Amino acid sequence: SLPPDPDSRRAASELFDSVVQETVEETGIPRGALSAPLLLGVMTDACGKPDALFLLFTRLDAAAVRATYDSGAAAHGWESDRLQLVP
């Protein structure tokens, strides 16, 4: 659930919305085909930089996701070097 403080709610909403937008831009999957993101956790990468890990689901099947990704529809497809499909 969202924090009670209006500023915290706005910040959390912006963060979660940016996760969906980034997914759309990197995969080409339409926003309407994606679930709300689920925060799995926060970690640091090998350089010590914080990294938030999210999970999103889609109503598209694996073939449709692959076709969309491979079609070049992603505005920022160059940011992704591979697509991992998990059943």
XYZ file of C-alpha atoms in Angstrom:
87
model
C 0.000 0.000 0.000
C 1.057 3.580 -0.542
C 2.520 5.698 2.270
C 0.053 8.012 4.082
C 2.057 11.201 3.474
C 0.978 12.940 0.202
C 4.560 13.678 -0.867
C 5.620 10.084 -0.211
C 2.579 8.787 -2.126
C 3.446 11.024 -5.070
C 7.092 9.871 -5.022
C 6.104 6.193 -4.818
C 3.570 6.624 -7.615
C 6.185 8.322 -9.813
C 8.726 5.559 -9.135
C 6.303 2.740 -9.970
C 5.010 4.585 -13.052
C 8.582 5.061 -14.286
C 9.154 1.296 -14.021
C 6.188 0.650 -16.312
C 7.279 3.399 -18.727
C 10.826 2.026 -18.870
C 9.443 -1.445 -19.614
C 7.318 -0.060 -22.448
C 10.263 1.886 -23.885
C 12.687 -1.048 -23.722
C 10.346 -3.817 -24.922
C 7.637 -2.158 -27.001
C 4.946 -3.987 -25.011
C 1.935 -1.652 -24.685
C 1.316 -0.153 -21.234
C -2.198 -1.615 -21.208
C -0.777 -5.134 -21.529
C 1.379 -4.777 -18.391
C 0.485 -5.275 -14.739
C 1.346 -2.837 -12.007
C 4.954 -3.411 -10.933
C 5.683 -5.414 -7.803
C 8.754 -4.337 -5.828
C 10.790 -7.475 -5.133
C 13.590 -5.784 -3.232
C 16.503 -3.397 -3.236
C 20.167 -4.343 -3.572
C 23.499 -2.886 -4.552
C 25.239 -3.822 -7.772
C 28.900 -4.823 -8.084
C 29.929 -1.145 -7.905
C 27.840 -0.473 -4.802
C 25.119 1.446 -6.687
C 21.608 0.854 -5.309
C 19.261 -1.038 -7.591
C 15.516 -1.670 -7.138
C 14.165 -4.952 -8.534
C 10.609 -5.095 -9.889
C 8.395 -7.783 -11.383
C 5.734 -7.065 -14.021
C 3.327 -9.467 -15.676
C 1.758 -9.212 -19.113
C -1.419 -10.616 -20.615
C 0.538 -11.320 -23.836
C 1.802 -14.827 -24.424
C 5.520 -15.538 -24.912
C 5.249 -15.540 -28.714
C 3.579 -12.102 -28.732
C 6.162 -10.686 -26.320
C 9.019 -12.051 -28.446
C 7.434 -10.746 -31.672
C 6.884 -7.283 -30.177
C 10.421 -7.137 -28.818
C 11.947 -8.379 -32.095
C 9.817 -6.013 -34.234
C 11.857 -2.970 -33.271
C 8.786 -1.271 -31.751
C 10.716 -0.438 -28.585
C 11.711 3.230 -28.433
C 14.753 2.358 -26.306
C 15.370 -1.201 -27.477
C 19.078 -0.461 -27.593
C 19.076 -0.359 -23.760
C 18.275 -4.085 -23.579
C 20.666 -6.747 -24.779
C 18.358 -9.734 -24.278
C 14.842 -10.735 -23.317
C 14.263 -13.372 -20.643
C 10.845 -15.065 -20.797
C 9.672 -16.753 -17.605
C 6.534 -18.947 -17.702
